[in-house]
mmCIF file of C-alpha atoms in Angstrom:
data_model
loop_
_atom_site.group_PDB
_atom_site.id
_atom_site.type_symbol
_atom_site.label_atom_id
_atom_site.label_comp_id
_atom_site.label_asym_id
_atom_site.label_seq_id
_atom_site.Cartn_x
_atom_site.Cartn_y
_atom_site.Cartn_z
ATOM 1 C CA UNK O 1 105.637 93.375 -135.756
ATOM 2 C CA UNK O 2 105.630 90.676 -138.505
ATOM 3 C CA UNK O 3 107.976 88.531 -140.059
ATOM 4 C CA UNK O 4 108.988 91.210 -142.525
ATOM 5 C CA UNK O 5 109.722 94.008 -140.467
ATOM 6 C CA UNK O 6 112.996 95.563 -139.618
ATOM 7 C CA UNK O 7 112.793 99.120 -138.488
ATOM 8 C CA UNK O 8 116.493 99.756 -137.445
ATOM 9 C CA UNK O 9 117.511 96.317 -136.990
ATOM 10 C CA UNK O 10 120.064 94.930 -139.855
ATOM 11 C CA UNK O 11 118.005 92.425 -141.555
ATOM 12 C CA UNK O 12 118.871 88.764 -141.935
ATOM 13 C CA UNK O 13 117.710 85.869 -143.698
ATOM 14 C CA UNK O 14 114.912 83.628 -141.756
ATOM 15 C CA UNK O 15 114.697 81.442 -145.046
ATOM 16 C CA UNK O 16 112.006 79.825 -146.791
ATOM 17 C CA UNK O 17 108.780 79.860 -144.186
ATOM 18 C CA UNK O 18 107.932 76.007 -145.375
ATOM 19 C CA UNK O 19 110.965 74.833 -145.166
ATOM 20 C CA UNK O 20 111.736 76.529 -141.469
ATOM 21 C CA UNK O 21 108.363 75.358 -140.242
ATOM 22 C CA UNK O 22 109.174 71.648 -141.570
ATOM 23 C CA UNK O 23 112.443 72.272 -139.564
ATOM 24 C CA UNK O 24 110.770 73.665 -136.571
ATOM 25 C CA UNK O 25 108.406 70.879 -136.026
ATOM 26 C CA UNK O 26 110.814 68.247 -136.424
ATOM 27 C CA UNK O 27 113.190 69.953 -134.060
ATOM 28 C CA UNK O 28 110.268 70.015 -131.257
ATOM 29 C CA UNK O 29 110.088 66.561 -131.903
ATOM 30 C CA UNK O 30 113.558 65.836 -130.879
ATOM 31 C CA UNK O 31 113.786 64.219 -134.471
ATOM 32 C CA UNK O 32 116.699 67.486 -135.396
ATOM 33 C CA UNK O 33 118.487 69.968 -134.328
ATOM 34 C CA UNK O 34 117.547 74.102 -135.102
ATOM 35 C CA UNK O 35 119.838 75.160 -137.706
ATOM 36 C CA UNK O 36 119.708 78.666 -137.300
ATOM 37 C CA UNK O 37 122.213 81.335 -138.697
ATOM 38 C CA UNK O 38 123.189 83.105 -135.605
ATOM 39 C CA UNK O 39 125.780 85.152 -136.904
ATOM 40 C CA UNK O 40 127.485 85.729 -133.303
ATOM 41 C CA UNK O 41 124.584 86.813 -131.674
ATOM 42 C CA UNK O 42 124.292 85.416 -128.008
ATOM 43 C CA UNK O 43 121.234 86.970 -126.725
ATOM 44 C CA UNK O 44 119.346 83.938 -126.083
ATOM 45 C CA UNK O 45 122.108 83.238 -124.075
ATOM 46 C CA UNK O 46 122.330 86.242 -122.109
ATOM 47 C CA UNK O 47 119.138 87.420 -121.876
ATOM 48 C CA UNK O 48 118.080 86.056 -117.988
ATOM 49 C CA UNK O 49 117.010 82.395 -119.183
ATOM 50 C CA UNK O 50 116.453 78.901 -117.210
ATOM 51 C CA UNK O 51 117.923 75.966 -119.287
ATOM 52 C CA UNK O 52 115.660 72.957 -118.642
ATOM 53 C CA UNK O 53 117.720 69.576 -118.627
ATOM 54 C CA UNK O 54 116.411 66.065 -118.754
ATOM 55 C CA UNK O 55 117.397 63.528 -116.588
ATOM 56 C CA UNK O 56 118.545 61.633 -119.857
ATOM 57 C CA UNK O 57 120.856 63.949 -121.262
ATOM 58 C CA UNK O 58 123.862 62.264 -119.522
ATOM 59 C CA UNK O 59 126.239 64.039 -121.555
ATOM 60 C CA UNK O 60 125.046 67.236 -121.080
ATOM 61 C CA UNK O 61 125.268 66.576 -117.233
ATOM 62 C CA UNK O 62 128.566 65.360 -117.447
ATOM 63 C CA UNK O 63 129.711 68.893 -118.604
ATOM 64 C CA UNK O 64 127.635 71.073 -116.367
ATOM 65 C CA UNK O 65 129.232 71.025 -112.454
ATOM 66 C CA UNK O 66 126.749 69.864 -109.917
ATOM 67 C CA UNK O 67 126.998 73.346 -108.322
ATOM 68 C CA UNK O 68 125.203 75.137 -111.390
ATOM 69 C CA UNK O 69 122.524 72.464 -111.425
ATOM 70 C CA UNK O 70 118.760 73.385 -109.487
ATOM 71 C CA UNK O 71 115.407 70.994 -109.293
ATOM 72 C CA UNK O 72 113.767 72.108 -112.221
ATOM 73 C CA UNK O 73 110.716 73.541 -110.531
ATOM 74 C CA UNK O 74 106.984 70.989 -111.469
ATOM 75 C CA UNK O 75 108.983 68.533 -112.335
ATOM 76 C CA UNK O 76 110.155 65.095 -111.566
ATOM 77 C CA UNK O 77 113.316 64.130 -109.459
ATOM 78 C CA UNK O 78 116.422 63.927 -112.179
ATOM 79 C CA UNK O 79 115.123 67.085 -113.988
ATOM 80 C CA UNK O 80 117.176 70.339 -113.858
ATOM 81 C CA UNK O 81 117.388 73.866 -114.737
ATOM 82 C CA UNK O 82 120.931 76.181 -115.405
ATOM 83 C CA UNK O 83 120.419 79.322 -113.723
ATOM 84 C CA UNK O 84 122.080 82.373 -114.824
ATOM 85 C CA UNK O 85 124.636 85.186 -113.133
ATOM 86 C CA UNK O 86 123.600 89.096 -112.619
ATOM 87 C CA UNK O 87 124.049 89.809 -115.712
ATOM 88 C CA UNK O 88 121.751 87.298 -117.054
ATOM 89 C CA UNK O 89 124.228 84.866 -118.910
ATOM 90 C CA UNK O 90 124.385 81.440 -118.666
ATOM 91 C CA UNK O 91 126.749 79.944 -116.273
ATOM 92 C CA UNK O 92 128.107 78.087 -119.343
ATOM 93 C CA UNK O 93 128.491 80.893 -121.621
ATOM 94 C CA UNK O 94 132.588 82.073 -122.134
ATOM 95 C CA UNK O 95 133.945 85.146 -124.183
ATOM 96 C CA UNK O 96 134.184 82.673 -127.139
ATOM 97 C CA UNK O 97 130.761 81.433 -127.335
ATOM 98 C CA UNK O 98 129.164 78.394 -125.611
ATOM 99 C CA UNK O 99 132.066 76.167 -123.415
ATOM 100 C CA UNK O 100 130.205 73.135 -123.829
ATOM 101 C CA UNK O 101 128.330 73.822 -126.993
ATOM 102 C CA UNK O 102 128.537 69.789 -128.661
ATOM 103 C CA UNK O 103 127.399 68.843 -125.344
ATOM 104 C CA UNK O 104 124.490 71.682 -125.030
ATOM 105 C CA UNK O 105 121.383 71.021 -123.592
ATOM 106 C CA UNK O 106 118.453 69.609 -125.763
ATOM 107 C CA UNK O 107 116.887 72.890 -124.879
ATOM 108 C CA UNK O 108 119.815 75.148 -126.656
ATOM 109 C CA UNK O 109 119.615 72.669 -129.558
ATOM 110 C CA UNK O 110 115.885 73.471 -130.231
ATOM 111 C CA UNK O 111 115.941 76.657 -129.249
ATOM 112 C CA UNK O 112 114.700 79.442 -132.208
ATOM 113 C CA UNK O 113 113.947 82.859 -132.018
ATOM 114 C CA UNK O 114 112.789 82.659 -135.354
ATOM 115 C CA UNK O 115 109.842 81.030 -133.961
ATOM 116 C CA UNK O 116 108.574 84.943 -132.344
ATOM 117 C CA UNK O 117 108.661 86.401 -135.942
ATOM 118 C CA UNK O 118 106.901 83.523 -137.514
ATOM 119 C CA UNK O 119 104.001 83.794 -134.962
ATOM 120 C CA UNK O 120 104.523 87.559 -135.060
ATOM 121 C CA UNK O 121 104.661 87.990 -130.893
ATOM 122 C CA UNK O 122 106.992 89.853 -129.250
ATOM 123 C CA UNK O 123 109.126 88.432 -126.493
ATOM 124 C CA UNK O 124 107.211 90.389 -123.483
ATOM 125 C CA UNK O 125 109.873 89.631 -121.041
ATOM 126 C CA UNK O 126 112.389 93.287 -120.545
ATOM 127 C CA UNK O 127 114.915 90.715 -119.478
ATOM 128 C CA UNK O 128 114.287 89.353 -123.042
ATOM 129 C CA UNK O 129 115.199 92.461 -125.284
ATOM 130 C CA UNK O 130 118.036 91.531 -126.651
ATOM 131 C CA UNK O 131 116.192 88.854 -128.671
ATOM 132 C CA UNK O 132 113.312 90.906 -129.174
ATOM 133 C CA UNK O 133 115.800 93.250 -131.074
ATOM 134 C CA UNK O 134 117.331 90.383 -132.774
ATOM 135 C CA UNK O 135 113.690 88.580 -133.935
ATOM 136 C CA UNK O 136 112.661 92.402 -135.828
ATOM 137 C CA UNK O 137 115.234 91.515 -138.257
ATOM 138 C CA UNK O 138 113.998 88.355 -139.404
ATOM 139 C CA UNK O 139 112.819 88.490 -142.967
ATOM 140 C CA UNK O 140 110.820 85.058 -144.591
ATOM 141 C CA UNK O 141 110.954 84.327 -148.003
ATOM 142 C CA UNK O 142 107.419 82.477 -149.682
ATOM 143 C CA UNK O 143 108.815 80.806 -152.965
ATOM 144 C CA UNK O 144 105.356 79.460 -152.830
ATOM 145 C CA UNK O 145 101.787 79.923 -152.024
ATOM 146 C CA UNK O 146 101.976 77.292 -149.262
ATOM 147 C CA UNK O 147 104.907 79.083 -147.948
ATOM 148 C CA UNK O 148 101.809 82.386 -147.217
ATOM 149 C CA UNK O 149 99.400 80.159 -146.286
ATOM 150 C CA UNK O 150 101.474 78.292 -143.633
ATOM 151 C CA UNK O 151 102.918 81.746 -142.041
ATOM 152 C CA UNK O 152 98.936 82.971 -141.834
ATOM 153 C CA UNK O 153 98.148 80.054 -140.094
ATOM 154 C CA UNK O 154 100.975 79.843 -137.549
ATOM 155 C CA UNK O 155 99.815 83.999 -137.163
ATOM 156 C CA UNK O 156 96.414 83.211 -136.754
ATOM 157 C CA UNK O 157 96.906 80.287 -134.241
ATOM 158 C CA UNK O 158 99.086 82.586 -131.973
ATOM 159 C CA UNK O 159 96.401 85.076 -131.620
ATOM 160 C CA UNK O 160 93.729 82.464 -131.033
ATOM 161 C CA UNK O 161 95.860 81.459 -128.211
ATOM 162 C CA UNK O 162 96.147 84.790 -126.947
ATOM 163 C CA UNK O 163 92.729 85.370 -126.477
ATOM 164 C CA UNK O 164 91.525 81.811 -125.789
ATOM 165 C CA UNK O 165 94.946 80.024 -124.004
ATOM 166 C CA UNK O 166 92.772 80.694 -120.743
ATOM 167 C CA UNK O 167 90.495 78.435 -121.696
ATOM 168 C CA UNK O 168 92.859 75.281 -122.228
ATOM 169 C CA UNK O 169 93.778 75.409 -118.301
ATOM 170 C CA UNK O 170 97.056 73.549 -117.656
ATOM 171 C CA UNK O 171 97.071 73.336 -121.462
ATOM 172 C CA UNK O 172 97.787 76.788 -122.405
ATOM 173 C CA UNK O 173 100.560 78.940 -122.894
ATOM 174 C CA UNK O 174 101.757 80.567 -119.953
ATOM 175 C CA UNK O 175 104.504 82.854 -121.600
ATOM 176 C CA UNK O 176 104.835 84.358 -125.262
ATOM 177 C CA UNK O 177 107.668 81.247 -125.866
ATOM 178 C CA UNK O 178 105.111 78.987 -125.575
ATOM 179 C CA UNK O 179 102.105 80.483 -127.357
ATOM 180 C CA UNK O 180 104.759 80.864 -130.289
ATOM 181 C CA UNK O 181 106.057 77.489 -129.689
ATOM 182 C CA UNK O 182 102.378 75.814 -129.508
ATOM 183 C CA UNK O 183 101.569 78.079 -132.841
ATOM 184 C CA UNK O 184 103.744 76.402 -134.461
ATOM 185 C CA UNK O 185 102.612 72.785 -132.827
ATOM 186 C CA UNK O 186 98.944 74.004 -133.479
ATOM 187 C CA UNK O 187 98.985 75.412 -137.291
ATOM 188 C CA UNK O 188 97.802 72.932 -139.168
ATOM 189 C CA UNK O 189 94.687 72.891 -137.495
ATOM 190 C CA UNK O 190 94.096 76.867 -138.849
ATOM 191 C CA UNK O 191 95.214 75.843 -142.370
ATOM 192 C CA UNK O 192 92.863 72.865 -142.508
ATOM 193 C CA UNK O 193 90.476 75.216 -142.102
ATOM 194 C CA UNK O 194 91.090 77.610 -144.670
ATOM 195 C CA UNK O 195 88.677 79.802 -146.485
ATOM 196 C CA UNK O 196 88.949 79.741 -150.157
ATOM 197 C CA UNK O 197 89.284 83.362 -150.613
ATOM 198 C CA UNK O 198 92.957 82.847 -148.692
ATOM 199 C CA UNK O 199 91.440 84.154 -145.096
ATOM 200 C CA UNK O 200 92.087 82.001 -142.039
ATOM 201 C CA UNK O 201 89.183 80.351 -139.332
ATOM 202 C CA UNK O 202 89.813 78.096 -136.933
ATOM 203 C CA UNK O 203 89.412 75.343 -134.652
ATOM 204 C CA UNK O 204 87.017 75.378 -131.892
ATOM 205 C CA UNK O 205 88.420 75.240 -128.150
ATOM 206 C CA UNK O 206 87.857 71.444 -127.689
ATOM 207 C CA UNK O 207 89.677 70.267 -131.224
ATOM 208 C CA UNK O 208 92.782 72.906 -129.857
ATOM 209 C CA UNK O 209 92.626 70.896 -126.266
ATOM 210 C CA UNK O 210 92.043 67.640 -128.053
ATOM 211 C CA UNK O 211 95.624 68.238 -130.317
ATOM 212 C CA UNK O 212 97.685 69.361 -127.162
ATOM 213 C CA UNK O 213 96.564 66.506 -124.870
ATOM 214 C CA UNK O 214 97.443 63.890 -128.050
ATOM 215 C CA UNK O 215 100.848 65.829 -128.201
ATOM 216 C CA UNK O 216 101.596 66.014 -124.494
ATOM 217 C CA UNK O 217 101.047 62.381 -124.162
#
């Protein structure tokens, strides 16, 4: 699969890969929100998910009854995750869309599935095939040069995780959200290392550790 491909699936605009990665990053940050063009699809929403919820989104608390709220499991006292029903929804999720959506979790707020297509990997989860589906019809525009480059090194980060993540212990991706998620975190270490033919080396296991310990601090 790659950012480009649609097979069956109607496809829809992922937008400008700079300009989404810029987004991205910043979003991971906590310094914005995803913007992304949902167009009534709910199946990150339905599709057998734990919402993680900090101890300082007081808002968000405020909306979600006690009853629906469970110790988020490795973490500290305060933190908290929303389950979900037998059907896989979210407890919070209502025939008109989210019933607390502009008091959502920090989670839902950053939450992408672009970010699958841009690291071309595949949600592995079957409880996650609903967004699979939805992630095949992403399509990326490059106005730019930098808009390839960047998308072949997010690409070639994700599969240097895949085959290395071991390697980074505690560190390393333990689901295909998070090696596309730490792609993304990870990329400009690949496209510092560019060759000038347009190819793609990277980093060496210590400089990868090195990057996620200075972000995780």
């Amino acid at each position: 699969m790659t950012g480009s491909e649609s097979n069956d699936v109607a496809p829809s605009d992922a937008g400008a890969f700079s300009d989404w990665l810029a987004g991205m990053r910043a979003a991971l940050t906590g310094a914005a929100e995803s913007d992304v063009a949902c167009q009534g699809c709910r199946a990150c929403c339905s599709s057998s998910q734990f919402v993680h919820v900090g101890p300082d989104e007081s808002d968000t608390l405020a909306h979600i009854p006690p009853a629906l709220r469970f110790p988020a499991p490795g973490l500290p006292p305060g933190h908290v995750v929303l389950g979900y029903d037998e059907q896989g929804r979210c407890p919070m999720l209502t025939d008109q869309g989210c019933g607390i959506y502009a008091h959502r979790p920090r989670t839902c707020r950053t939450y992408d599935c672009r970010v699958f297509s841009a690291a071309d990997v595949e949600p592995e989860d079957p409880d996650k095939a609903a967004i699979a589906v939805r992630v095949k019809g992403w399509q990326w525009r490059y106005p730019s040069p930098g808009d390839q480059e960047d998308h072949r090194a997010v690409q070639a980060a994700a599969r240097w995780l895949e085959v290395n993540g071991a390697q980074l212990g505690a560190l390393g991706p333990r689901s295909a959200t998070q090696r596309s998620v730490m792609a993304v975190e990870l990329s400009d270490l690949w496209r510092a290392k560019r060759r000038p033919a347009g190819g793609v080396t990277g980093p060496d296991v210590q400089e990868v550790r090195a990057e996620l310990s200075r972000r995780r601090r």
